[in-house]
Amino acid sequence: MWRGMHVRDVRREAGRQTTRNIRIDLVVEGVTADERWLCGLEFDYANEESFYCRPLRETDGRTPERMPIPDAAGGVRIAFLPPMSGLAATETRLDHGAVNVRIGEGRTAEVLRNLCFRIHEEQPERWNGLVEHVGSLFGAELDPPRYIAERGEIVMGYREQGARLDLSSSGRGLQQTLLLLAYMYANPGAVLLLDEPDAHLEILRQRQIYRLLTDVAAESGSQIIAASHSEVLLNEAAGRDVVVAFVGPPHRIDDRGSQVLKAHRDIGFDQYYQAEQTGWVLYLEGSTDLSILRAFARRLGHERALRVLERPFVHYVGNLPTAVQSHYHGLREALPALRGVAIFDRLEGVPRDIAPVDCLMWKRREIENYVCSRATLESYASTSTPDEAEGPLFTAAEAERRLGVIRTAIDEIRSALDTLGKGSPWHPDTKTSDEFLTPLFETYFSRLGLPNLMAKKNFHVLAEYVPDDEIDSEIGDKLDAIARVAESATPAG
């Protein structure tokens, strides 16, 4: 329960060491019978197996005054239901308390028939409603649960398309829905804590189950507090109920759910964690761009850029400024101080800064244009690694042969581009990666009788062969910008 298992606060004050317990304070507000009430509790660490729970203190000191527990708060029934954990093949009849204990332990697989049996025996009208709901959702007709005294077991089946089957043969979606409804009917008027009520349900059923749960809760005078990552449930709830986002500090969603939907649909927890740990995010067209930037940082000895590019939080956006805007604002919902830098292939218009994201653009068509020149390609061909040759030694003759093959391939592909009216492969407007380098290396390795060792994902290797006088100063400028943003970020801790 304590973050990082940090239960004591030890500090030195006026030359003396003081130790204080770190308490967890919880305050719950509610309205019962049109009367507003407030109830506060504090949790104090005792040992690895227990903690103290007391009314919240209202003053400091050795014997502080404490908040009274209102009678209305004591009358609130809380019921917690974890996700469906499957369904046991057999189920022994259990007393009410034993059912609650198993649910609290997450053993929902062992109580579903018991819940249905209790409703069938004690609330026949609600049982009929339960059968009707399951029939409308899944087209299955529930049979009444039966108690087999000889075995002390409860058995239950259902009928589907004329066939009678045991409940264990049903799908997880039906079992999950039946568990939710049975639990709600068995606990009318309670505050229901539901964990992932959409589990095991496809998209259409998720919308149905949300509406069904809210209708049943209103009918039985219950309140639902549910945890979910489902876009469908969040979308439904944002329009009519309260949605609290737990990305960063817990907070109400004020824009009717758009950012929280983005957060859970497009941005996983791992990305929030990386953003929190680094304090900045790098947006690139694809993973090849990152590899080429790293290779150039090594070539130029750019230590600042090399350091931050070793473990960056990078997100690939396919050269779409709108994707940067969408992703960044989803992260910023939780991390307002997050910095960012985006580097795009050349766009038709100048990308607009999404403050504080610095939006930059290559002057040439794409980053691969900066590793594409005749000298670079010839250098690569003539200095290929020995294990690519047909023998243990890479002879001068083999180097000369490969150089001749690459020169011939360059001339052929260049001629084909001219014929198609696509211009020179060295021109900054050419989409070098797809139109020139990819067919070039396919031809080159085919004529060497080798598999293609230079797919697009490996184009960063060419950065090692770019002559020093051909490395564009723009490369250094972009590396400077990345280092500047990373160094201005405020990572956690």
CSV table of C-alpha atoms in Angstrom, one decimal:
chain,number,residue,atom,x,y,z
A,1,MET,CA,0.0,0.0,0.0
A,2,TRP,CA,2.9,2.4,0.7
A,3,ARG,CA,4.6,3.7,-2.4
A,4,GLY,CA,8.0,2.2,-2.8
A,5,MET,CA,7.5,0.5,0.6
A,6,HIS,CA,8.6,3.8,2.2
A,7,VAL,CA,6.8,3.8,5.6
A,8,ARG,CA,9.1,6.0,7.7
A,9,ASP,CA,10.2,9.6,7.1
A,10,VAL,CA,13.7,10.0,8.7
A,11,ARG,CA,15.2,13.5,8.7
A,12,ARG,CA,17.6,15.6,10.8
A,13,GLU,CA,16.2,18.7,12.5
A,14,ALA,CA,18.2,21.0,14.8
A,15,GLY,CA,21.0,18.5,15.0
A,16,ARG,CA,18.7,15.6,16.0
A,17,GLN,CA,17.4,12.8,14.0
A,18,THR,CA,13.6,12.5,13.9
A,19,THR,CA,11.5,9.7,12.6
A,20,ARG,CA,7.8,10.0,11.6
A,21,ASN,CA,5.5,7.4,10.3
A,22,ILE,CA,4.1,8.1,6.8
A,23,ARG,CA,0.4,7.8,7.1
A,24,ILE,CA,-2.1,7.2,4.3
A,25,ASP,CA,-5.1,9.5,4.8
A,26,LEU,CA,-8.4,8.8,3.1
A,27,VAL,CA,-11.5,11.0,3.1
A,28,VAL,CA,-14.8,9.8,1.7
A,29,GLU,CA,-17.8,12.0,1.1
A,30,GLY,CA,-21.3,10.9,0.6
A,31,VAL,CA,-25.0,11.7,0.7
A,32,THR,CA,-27.4,9.4,2.6
A,33,ALA,CA,-31.1,10.2,2.9
A,34,ASP,CA,-30.4,13.7,1.6
A,35,GLU,CA,-27.9,14.3,4.4
A,36,ARG,CA,-24.3,15.0,3.4
A,37,TRP,CA,-21.5,13.4,5.4
A,38,LEU,CA,-17.8,13.2,5.6
A,39,CYS,CA,-15.7,10.3,6.9
A,40,GLY,CA,-11.9,10.3,7.2
A,41,LEU,CA,-9.6,7.4,8.1
A,42,GLU,CA,-5.8,7.2,8.5
A,43,PHE,CA,-3.7,4.1,8.0
A,44,ASP,CA,-0.5,3.7,10.0
A,45,TYR,CA,2.1,1.0,9.2
A,46,ALA,CA,2.6,-1.5,12.0
A,47,ASN,CA,4.6,-4.4,10.5
A,48,GLU,CA,4.8,-6.5,7.3
A,49,GLU,CA,1.5,-8.2,8.1
A,50,SER,CA,-0.7,-5.4,9.7
A,51,PHE,CA,-1.4,-1.7,9.9
A,52,TYR,CA,-3.4,0.5,12.2
A,53,CYS,CA,-6.6,2.1,11.0
A,54,ARG,CA,-8.0,5.1,13.0
A,55,PRO,CA,-10.4,8.0,12.5
A,56,LEU,CA,-8.5,10.9,10.8
A,57,ARG,CA,-6.8,13.2,13.2
A,58,GLU,CA,-8.0,16.8,13.2
A,59,THR,CA,-5.2,18.3,15.3
A,60,ASP,CA,-1.5,17.5,15.9
A,61,GLY,CA,0.0,16.3,19.1
A,62,ARG,CA,0.3,13.1,21.2
A,63,THR,CA,-3.4,12.9,21.7
A,64,PRO,CA,-5.0,14.6,18.7
A,65,GLU,CA,-8.7,15.2,18.3
A,66,ARG,CA,-10.1,12.8,15.7
A,67,MET,CA,-12.8,13.1,13.1
A,68,PRO,CA,-16.1,11.5,14.3
A,69,ILE,CA,-17.4,8.6,12.2
A,70,PRO,CA,-20.9,9.6,11.0
A,71,ASP,CA,-23.7,7.0,11.5
A,72,ALA,CA,-24.6,7.4,7.8
A,73,ALA,CA,-21.1,6.3,6.8
A,74,GLY,CA,-21.4,3.1,8.9
A,75,GLY,CA,-24.6,2.1,7.0
A,76,VAL,CA,-22.9,2.1,3.6
A,77,ARG,CA,-22.3,-1.4,2.3
A,78,ILE,CA,-19.2,-1.9,0.1
A,79,ALA,CA,-19.0,-4.8,-2.3
A,80,PHE,CA,-15.9,-5.6,-4.3
A,81,LEU,CA,-15.9,-7.8,-7.4
A,82,PRO,CA,-12.6,-8.8,-9.1
A,83,PRO,CA,-12.6,-10.0,-12.8
A,84,MET,CA,-13.9,-13.4,-13.8
A,85,SER,CA,-11.2,-16.0,-13.1
A,86,GLY,CA,-12.8,-18.8,-15.0
A,87,LEU,CA,-15.4,-21.3,-13.8
A,88,ALA,CA,-14.9,-24.3,-11.6
A,89,ALA,CA,-16.1,-27.7,-13.0
A,90,THR,CA,-18.0,-28.3,-9.7
A,91,GLU,CA,-19.2,-25.9,-7.0
A,92,THR,CA,-20.0,-26.8,-3.4
A,93,ARG,CA,-22.8,-24.9,-1.7
A,94,LEU,CA,-21.4,-22.2,0.4
A,95,ASP,CA,-22.8,-20.0,3.2
A,96,HIS,CA,-23.1,-16.2,2.5
A,97,GLY,CA,-19.9,-15.4,4.4
A,98,ALA,CA,-17.9,-18.1,2.6
A,99,VAL,CA,-19.0,-16.7,-0.7
A,100,ASN,CA,-17.8,-13.2,0.3
A,101,VAL,CA,-14.5,-14.5,1.5
A,102,ARG,CA,-13.8,-16.3,-1.8
A,103,ILE,CA,-14.8,-13.2,-3.8
A,104,GLY,CA,-12.4,-11.1,-1.6
A,105,GLU,CA,-9.6,-13.5,-2.4
A,106,GLY,CA,-10.3,-13.2,-6.1
A,107,ARG,CA,-11.7,-16.8,-6.4
A,108,THR,CA,-14.8,-15.8,-8.4
A,109,ALA,CA,-14.6,-19.2,-10.3
A,110,GLU,CA,-15.9,-20.9,-7.2
A,111,VAL,CA,-19.0,-18.8,-6.4
A,112,LEU,CA,-21.0,-18.1,-9.6
A,113,ARG,CA,-23.5,-20.9,-9.1
A,114,ASN,CA,-23.8,-20.0,-5.5
A,115,LEU,CA,-24.8,-16.5,-6.3
A,116,CYS,CA,-27.3,-17.6,-8.9
A,117,PHE,CA,-28.7,-20.2,-6.5
A,118,ARG,CA,-29.2,-17.6,-3.8
A,119,ILE,CA,-31.0,-15.2,-6.1
A,120,HIS,CA,-33.2,-18.0,-7.5
A,121,GLU,CA,-34.2,-19.1,-4.0
A,122,GLU,CA,-34.5,-15.7,-2.3
A,123,GLN,CA,-35.5,-13.3,-5.1
A,124,PRO,CA,-37.5,-15.1,-7.8
A,125,GLU,CA,-38.4,-11.8,-9.6
A,126,ARG,CA,-34.8,-10.8,-9.9
A,127,TRP,CA,-33.9,-14.3,-11.2
A,128,ASN,CA,-36.4,-13.9,-14.0
A,129,GLY,CA,-34.8,-10.5,-14.9
A,130,LEU,CA,-31.4,-12.1,-14.9
A,131,VAL,CA,-32.6,-14.9,-17.2
A,132,GLU,CA,-34.1,-12.2,-19.5
A,133,HIS,CA,-30.9,-10.1,-19.6
A,134,VAL,CA,-28.7,-13.1,-20.5
A,135,GLY,CA,-31.1,-14.3,-23.1
A,136,SER,CA,-31.2,-10.9,-24.9
A,137,LEU,CA,-27.4,-10.5,-24.8
A,138,PHE,CA,-26.3,-14.0,-25.7
A,139,GLY,CA,-29.3,-15.9,-27.0
A,140,ALA,CA,-28.9,-18.5,-24.2
A,141,GLU,CA,-31.6,-19.5,-21.7
A,142,LEU,CA,-30.5,-20.2,-18.2
A,143,ASP,CA,-31.8,-23.2,-16.3
A,144,PRO,CA,-32.6,-22.7,-12.6
A,145,PRO,CA,-29.6,-23.8,-10.4
A,146,ARG,CA,-30.3,-27.0,-8.5
A,147,TYR,CA,-28.8,-28.2,-5.2
A,148,ILE,CA,-27.7,-31.9,-5.2
A,149,ALA,CA,-27.8,-32.8,-1.5
A,150,GLU,CA,-26.1,-36.1,-2.0
A,151,ARG,CA,-22.9,-34.4,-3.2
A,152,GLY,CA,-23.4,-31.0,-1.5
A,153,GLU,CA,-23.0,-29.4,-4.9
A,154,ILE,CA,-24.9,-26.8,-6.9
A,155,VAL,CA,-25.4,-27.6,-10.6
A,156,MET,CA,-26.5,-25.2,-13.3
A,157,GLY,CA,-26.9,-25.4,-17.1
A,158,TYR,CA,-28.3,-23.4,-20.0
A,159,ARG,CA,-29.9,-24.1,-23.3
A,160,GLU,CA,-28.6,-22.8,-26.6
A,161,GLN,CA,-30.2,-23.7,-30.0
A,162,GLY,CA,-32.1,-26.5,-28.4
A,163,ALA,CA,-29.0,-28.1,-26.8
A,164,ARG,CA,-28.7,-28.3,-23.0
A,165,LEU,CA,-25.2,-27.6,-21.7
A,166,ASP,CA,-23.5,-27.2,-18.4
A,167,LEU,CA,-22.7,-23.7,-17.4
A,168,SER,CA,-18.9,-24.5,-17.6
A,169,SER,CA,-19.4,-24.9,-21.4
A,170,SER,CA,-20.5,-21.3,-21.9
A,171,GLY,CA,-18.1,-18.6,-23.1
A,172,ARG,CA,-16.2,-16.2,-20.8
A,173,GLY,CA,-18.3,-13.3,-21.9
A,174,LEU,CA,-21.5,-15.0,-20.7
A,175,GLN,CA,-19.9,-16.0,-17.5
A,176,GLN,CA,-18.5,-12.5,-16.8
A,177,THR,CA,-21.9,-10.9,-17.5
A,178,LEU,CA,-23.7,-13.5,-15.4
A,179,LEU,CA,-21.3,-12.9,-12.5
A,180,LEU,CA,-21.7,-9.1,-12.7
A,181,LEU,CA,-25.5,-9.2,-12.8
A,182,ALA,CA,-25.8,-12.0,-10.1
A,183,TYR,CA,-23.5,-10.1,-7.8
A,184,MET,CA,-25.4,-6.8,-8.3
A,185,TYR,CA,-28.7,-8.5,-7.6
A,186,ALA,CA,-27.3,-10.2,-4.6
A,187,ASN,CA,-26.1,-6.9,-3.2
A,188,PRO,CA,-28.8,-4.3,-3.7
A,189,GLY,CA,-28.2,-0.8,-2.4
A,190,ALA,CA,-24.5,-1.3,-2.1
A,191,VAL,CA,-21.5,0.6,-3.5
A,192,LEU,CA,-20.2,-1.9,-6.0
A,193,LEU,CA,-16.4,-1.8,-6.8
A,194,LEU,CA,-16.0,-3.5,-10.1
A,195,ASP,CA,-12.6,-4.3,-11.6
A,196,GLU,CA,-12.6,-4.5,-15.4
A,197,PRO,CA,-16.3,-5.3,-15.9
A,198,ASP,CA,-15.6,-5.3,-19.7
A,199,ALA,CA,-13.2,-8.3,-19.4
A,200,HIS,CA,-13.8,-11.1,-22.0
A,201,LEU,CA,-16.4,-9.0,-23.9
A,202,GLU,CA,-16.1,-7.9,-27.5
A,203,ILE,CA,-16.7,-4.2,-28.4
A,204,LEU,CA,-20.4,-4.4,-29.0
A,205,ARG,CA,-21.1,-6.3,-25.8
A,206,GLN,CA,-18.9,-3.8,-23.9
A,207,ARG,CA,-21.4,-1.0,-24.7
A,208,GLN,CA,-24.3,-3.2,-23.9
A,209,ILE,CA,-22.9,-4.3,-20.5
A,210,TYR,CA,-22.2,-0.7,-19.6
A,211,ARG,CA,-25.8,0.3,-20.2
A,212,LEU,CA,-27.1,-2.8,-18.5
A,213,LEU,CA,-25.0,-2.3,-15.4
A,214,THR,CA,-26.0,1.3,-15.0
A,215,ASP,CA,-29.7,0.4,-15.5
A,216,VAL,CA,-29.5,-2.4,-13.0
A,217,ALA,CA,-27.7,-0.2,-10.5
A,218,ALA,CA,-30.3,2.5,-10.8
A,219,GLU,CA,-33.0,-0.1,-10.4
A,220,SER,CA,-31.5,-1.6,-7.3
A,221,GLY,CA,-30.4,1.7,-5.7
A,222,SER,CA,-26.7,0.8,-6.1
A,223,GLN,CA,-23.7,2.9,-7.0
A,224,ILE,CA,-20.9,1.6,-9.3
A,225,ILE,CA,-17.3,2.5,-9.1
A,226,ALA,CA,-15.5,0.7,-11.9
A,227,ALA,CA,-11.9,0.4,-13.1
A,228,SER,CA,-11.5,0.0,-16.8
A,229,HIS,CA,-9.2,0.5,-19.8
A,230,SER,CA,-11.9,0.0,-22.4
A,231,GLU,CA,-12.3,2.8,-24.9
A,232,VAL,CA,-16.0,1.9,-25.3
A,233,LEU,CA,-16.8,2.1,-21.6
A,234,LEU,CA,-14.8,5.3,-21.2
A,235,ASN,CA,-16.6,6.8,-24.2
A,236,GLU,CA,-20.0,5.9,-22.8
A,237,ALA,CA,-19.2,7.1,-19.3
A,238,ALA,CA,-17.6,10.4,-20.4
A,239,GLY,CA,-21.0,11.5,-21.7
A,240,ARG,CA,-23.1,10.7,-18.7
A,241,ASP,CA,-21.1,9.8,-15.6
A,242,VAL,CA,-17.9,10.8,-13.7
A,243,VAL,CA,-14.6,9.7,-15.2
A,244,VAL,CA,-11.4,10.0,-13.2
A,245,ALA,CA,-8.1,9.5,-14.9
A,246,PHE,CA,-5.3,7.8,-13.0
A,247,VAL,CA,-2.5,8.9,-15.3
A,248,GLY,CA,-0.3,11.1,-13.1
A,249,PRO,CA,-2.2,12.5,-10.2
A,250,PRO,CA,-5.9,11.3,-10.2
A,251,HIS,CA,-8.1,14.0,-11.7
A,252,ARG,CA,-11.5,14.6,-13.2
A,253,ILE,CA,-11.6,14.7,-17.0
A,254,ASP,CA,-12.9,18.1,-18.0
A,255,ASP,CA,-13.0,17.8,-21.8
A,256,ARG,CA,-15.7,15.1,-21.9
A,257,GLY,CA,-13.3,12.2,-22.2
A,258,SER,CA,-11.3,13.0,-25.3
A,259,GLN,CA,-7.9,13.0,-23.7
A,260,VAL,CA,-8.5,10.0,-21.4
A,261,LEU,CA,-9.7,8.0,-24.4
A,262,LYS,CA,-6.5,8.9,-26.1
A,263,ALA,CA,-4.5,8.0,-23.0
A,264,HIS,CA,-5.9,4.5,-22.7
A,265,ARG,CA,-6.4,3.6,-26.4
A,266,ASP,CA,-3.2,4.9,-27.9
A,267,ILE,CA,-0.9,5.4,-25.0
A,268,GLY,CA,0.0,2.5,-22.7
A,269,PHE,CA,1.2,2.8,-19.2
A,270,ASP,CA,4.8,2.0,-20.3
A,271,GLN,CA,4.8,5.2,-22.3
A,272,TYR,CA,3.7,7.3,-19.4
A,273,TYR,CA,6.4,5.6,-17.3
A,274,GLN,CA,9.1,6.4,-19.9
A,275,ALA,CA,7.9,10.0,-20.3
A,276,GLU,CA,8.0,10.4,-16.5
A,277,GLN,CA,11.5,8.9,-16.2
A,278,THR,CA,13.1,10.9,-19.1
A,279,GLY,CA,11.0,14.1,-19.0
A,280,TRP,CA,11.1,14.4,-22.7
A,281,VAL,CA,10.0,12.6,-25.9
A,282,LEU,CA,11.6,12.3,-29.3
A,283,TYR,CA,9.2,12.0,-32.3
A,284,LEU,CA,10.6,10.4,-35.5
A,285,GLU,CA,9.3,9.0,-38.7
A,286,GLY,CA,10.5,5.5,-37.9
A,287,SER,CA,13.1,3.4,-36.2
A,288,THR,CA,15.6,3.8,-39.1
A,289,ASP,CA,15.7,7.5,-38.4
A,290,LEU,CA,16.9,6.8,-34.8
A,291,SER,CA,19.5,4.4,-36.0
A,292,ILE,CA,20.9,6.9,-38.5
A,293,LEU,CA,21.0,9.7,-35.9
A,294,ARG,CA,22.9,7.5,-33.5
A,295,ALA,CA,25.3,6.5,-36.2
A,296,PHE,CA,26.0,10.1,-37.2
A,297,ALA,CA,26.4,11.1,-33.5
A,298,ARG,CA,29.1,8.4,-33.2
A,299,ARG,CA,30.8,9.6,-36.5
A,300,LEU,CA,30.8,13.3,-35.3
A,301,GLY,CA,31.8,12.5,-31.8
A,302,HIS,CA,28.7,14.4,-30.6
A,303,GLU,CA,28.8,13.2,-27.0
A,304,ARG,CA,25.8,15.1,-25.7
A,305,ALA,CA,23.5,13.7,-28.4
A,306,LEU,CA,25.1,10.2,-28.2
A,307,ARG,CA,24.3,10.2,-24.4
A,308,VAL,CA,20.7,11.1,-24.7
A,309,LEU,CA,20.1,8.9,-27.8
A,310,GLU,CA,21.3,5.8,-26.0
A,311,ARG,CA,18.1,5.5,-24.0
A,312,PRO,CA,15.6,8.0,-25.4
A,313,PHE,CA,11.8,7.8,-25.0
A,314,VAL,CA,11.1,7.7,-28.8
A,315,HIS,CA,7.7,7.5,-30.5
A,316,TYR,CA,7.4,6.8,-34.2
A,317,VAL,CA,4.7,8.9,-35.9
A,318,GLY,CA,5.1,8.1,-39.6
A,319,ASN,CA,5.9,11.7,-40.5
A,320,LEU,CA,2.4,12.9,-39.4
A,321,PRO,CA,2.4,16.2,-37.3
A,322,THR,CA,-1.1,15.4,-36.2
A,323,ALA,CA,0.1,12.1,-34.6
A,324,VAL,CA,2.7,14.1,-32.6
A,325,GLN,CA,0.0,16.5,-31.4
A,326,SER,CA,-2.4,13.7,-30.4
A,327,HIS,CA,0.3,11.6,-28.6
A,328,TYR,CA,1.9,14.6,-26.9
A,329,HIS,CA,-1.3,16.0,-25.5
A,330,GLY,CA,-2.3,12.6,-24.2
A,331,LEU,CA,1.0,12.4,-22.3
A,332,ARG,CA,0.8,16.0,-21.1
A,333,GLU,CA,-2.6,15.1,-19.5
A,334,ALA,CA,-0.4,13.5,-16.8
A,335,LEU,CA,2.9,15.3,-17.2
A,336,PRO,CA,2.4,19.0,-17.8
A,337,ALA,CA,6.2,19.7,-17.8
A,338,LEU,CA,7.0,17.2,-20.5
A,339,ARG,CA,9.3,18.5,-23.3
A,340,GLY,CA,9.6,17.2,-26.8
A,341,VAL,CA,11.3,17.4,-30.1
A,342,ALA,CA,9.9,16.1,-33.4
A,343,ILE,CA,12.0,15.7,-36.6
A,344,PHE,CA,10.0,15.2,-39.8
A,345,ASP,CA,11.0,14.2,-43.3
A,346,ARG,CA,10.4,17.2,-45.6
A,347,LEU,CA,6.8,18.3,-45.6
A,348,GLU,CA,4.9,20.5,-48.0
A,349,GLY,CA,4.4,23.2,-45.3
A,350,VAL,CA,6.5,24.2,-42.3
A,351,PRO,CA,5.4,22.1,-39.3
A,352,ARG,CA,3.8,24.3,-36.5
A,353,ASP,CA,5.4,24.0,-33.1
A,354,ILE,CA,3.3,22.2,-30.6
A,355,ALA,CA,4.8,24.1,-27.7
A,356,PRO,CA,6.8,23.0,-25.9
A,357,VAL,CA,7.5,20.4,-28.6
A,358,ASP,CA,10.2,21.7,-31.0
A,359,CYS,CA,9.1,20.7,-34.6
A,360,LEU,CA,12.0,20.4,-37.0
A,361,MET,CA,12.2,19.2,-40.6
A,362,TRP,CA,15.0,17.9,-42.9
A,363,LYS,CA,15.8,20.1,-45.8
A,364,ARG,CA,16.2,17.1,-48.1
A,365,ARG,CA,13.4,14.7,-48.8
A,366,GLU,CA,14.2,12.3,-46.0
A,367,ILE,CA,17.0,11.3,-43.6
A,368,GLU,CA,18.2,8.6,-46.0
A,369,ASN,CA,19.2,11.3,-48.5
A,370,TYR,CA,22.1,12.2,-46.1
A,371,VAL,CA,23.7,8.7,-46.4
A,372,CYS,CA,23.2,8.4,-50.2
A,373,SER,CA,26.1,9.4,-52.5
A,374,ARG,CA,28.2,7.6,-55.0
A,375,ALA,CA,31.3,7.9,-52.8
A,376,THR,CA,29.4,6.5,-49.8
A,377,LEU,CA,28.1,3.5,-51.7
A,378,GLU,CA,31.4,2.7,-53.3
A,379,SER,CA,33.1,2.9,-49.9
A,380,TYR,CA,30.6,0.5,-48.5
A,381,ALA,CA,31.1,-2.0,-51.4
A,382,SER,CA,34.9,-2.0,-51.2
A,383,THR,CA,35.2,-2.4,-47.5
A,384,SER,CA,32.5,-5.0,-46.8
A,385,THR,CA,33.2,-7.3,-43.8
A,386,PRO,CA,35.2,-10.5,-44.4
A,387,ASP,CA,32.4,-12.9,-43.5
A,388,GLU,CA,30.5,-11.6,-46.5
A,389,ALA,CA,33.2,-12.9,-48.9
A,390,GLU,CA,33.4,-16.4,-50.2
A,391,GLY,CA,36.6,-17.2,-48.4
A,392,PRO,CA,38.2,-16.5,-45.1
A,393,LEU,CA,40.3,-13.6,-46.5
A,394,PHE,CA,38.8,-10.6,-48.2
A,395,THR,CA,41.2,-10.1,-51.1
A,396,ALA,CA,41.8,-7.0,-53.1
A,397,ALA,CA,40.4,-8.8,-56.1
A,398,GLU,CA,37.1,-9.4,-54.3
A,399,ALA,CA,37.0,-5.8,-53.2
A,400,GLU,CA,37.5,-4.7,-56.8
A,401,ARG,CA,34.8,-7.1,-58.0
A,402,ARG,CA,32.3,-5.7,-55.5
A,403,LEU,CA,33.2,-2.2,-56.4
A,404,GLY,CA,32.5,-3.0,-60.1
A,405,VAL,CA,29.2,-4.6,-59.2
A,406,ILE,CA,28.0,-1.6,-57.2
A,407,ARG,CA,29.1,0.9,-59.9
A,408,THR,CA,27.2,-1.1,-62.5
A,409,ALA,CA,24.1,-1.3,-60.3
A,410,ILE,CA,24.2,2.4,-59.6
A,411,ASP,CA,24.3,3.3,-63.3
A,412,GLU,CA,21.5,0.9,-64.1
A,413,ILE,CA,19.1,2.1,-61.3
A,414,ARG,CA,20.0,5.8,-62.1
A,415,SER,CA,19.2,5.2,-65.8
A,416,ALA,CA,15.9,3.6,-64.8
A,417,LEU,CA,15.0,6.6,-62.7
A,418,ASP,CA,15.8,8.9,-65.6
A,419,THR,CA,13.6,6.9,-67.9
A,420,LEU,CA,10.7,7.1,-65.4
A,421,GLY,CA,11.2,10.8,-65.0
A,422,LYS,CA,12.1,10.6,-61.3
A,423,GLY,CA,15.4,12.5,-61.6
A,424,SER,CA,18.8,11.9,-60.1
A,425,PRO,CA,19.2,9.7,-57.0
A,426,TRP,CA,21.5,12.4,-55.6
A,427,HIS,CA,18.9,15.1,-55.9
A,428,PRO,CA,17.5,16.3,-52.5
A,429,ASP,CA,13.9,15.9,-53.8
A,430,THR,CA,14.3,12.1,-54.5
A,431,LYS,CA,12.8,9.7,-52.1
A,432,THR,CA,16.0,7.8,-51.8
A,433,SER,CA,15.1,5.0,-49.6
A,434,ASP,CA,12.3,3.5,-51.7
A,435,GLU,CA,13.2,4.7,-55.2
A,436,PHE,CA,16.9,4.2,-55.2
A,437,LEU,CA,18.6,2.4,-52.3
A,438,THR,CA,16.2,-0.5,-52.0
A,439,PRO,CA,16.3,-1.6,-55.7
A,440,LEU,CA,20.1,-0.8,-55.7
A,441,PHE,CA,20.9,-3.2,-52.9
A,442,GLU,CA,18.6,-5.9,-54.2
A,443,THR,CA,20.4,-5.8,-57.5
A,444,TYR,CA,23.9,-5.6,-55.9
A,445,PHE,CA,23.5,-8.6,-53.6
A,446,SER,CA,21.7,-10.6,-56.2
A,447,ARG,CA,24.7,-10.3,-58.5
A,448,LEU,CA,27.0,-11.3,-55.7
A,449,GLY,CA,24.9,-14.4,-55.2
A,450,LEU,CA,24.2,-13.4,-51.6
A,451,PRO,CA,21.0,-12.6,-49.7
A,452,ASN,CA,20.2,-9.0,-49.4
A,453,LEU,CA,22.1,-7.8,-46.3
A,454,MET,CA,21.1,-4.1,-46.7
A,455,ALA,CA,17.3,-3.9,-46.2
A,456,LYS,CA,15.9,-0.5,-45.4
A,457,LYS,CA,16.1,-1.2,-41.6
A,458,ASN,CA,19.9,-1.4,-42.1
A,459,PHE,CA,20.5,1.8,-44.0
A,460,HIS,CA,22.0,3.3,-40.8
A,461,VAL,CA,25.2,1.3,-41.6
A,462,LEU,CA,25.8,3.6,-44.5
A,463,ALA,CA,26.5,6.5,-42.1
A,464,GLU,CA,29.8,4.9,-41.3
A,465,TYR,CA,30.9,5.2,-44.9
A,466,VAL,CA,29.9,8.8,-45.7
A,467,PRO,CA,33.0,10.8,-46.4
A,468,ASP,CA,33.8,13.5,-43.8
A,469,ASP,CA,33.4,16.3,-46.3
A,470,GLU,CA,30.0,15.0,-47.4
A,471,ILE,CA,28.4,15.0,-43.8
A,472,ASP,CA,25.9,17.9,-44.0
A,473,SER,CA,26.1,20.5,-41.3
A,474,GLU,CA,22.4,20.0,-40.9
A,475,ILE,CA,23.0,16.7,-39.2
A,476,GLY,CA,24.9,18.4,-36.4
A,477,ASP,CA,22.2,21.0,-36.0
A,478,LYS,CA,19.6,18.4,-35.5
A,479,LEU,CA,21.7,16.5,-32.9
A,480,ASP,CA,22.3,19.8,-31.1
A,481,ALA,CA,18.5,20.4,-31.0
A,482,ILE,CA,17.9,16.9,-29.6
A,483,ALA,CA,20.6,17.3,-26.9
A,484,ARG,CA,19.2,20.8,-26.0
A,485,VAL,CA,15.7,19.5,-25.4
A,486,ALA,CA,16.8,16.5,-23.5
A,487,GLU,CA,19.1,18.6,-21.2
A,488,SER,CA,16.3,21.0,-20.4
A,489,ALA,CA,13.9,18.2,-19.4
A,490,THR,CA,13.0,17.5,-15.8
A,491,PRO,CA,12.9,13.7,-15.3
A,492,ALA,CA,11.4,12.1,-12.2
A,493,GLY,CA,13.6,11.7,-9.2
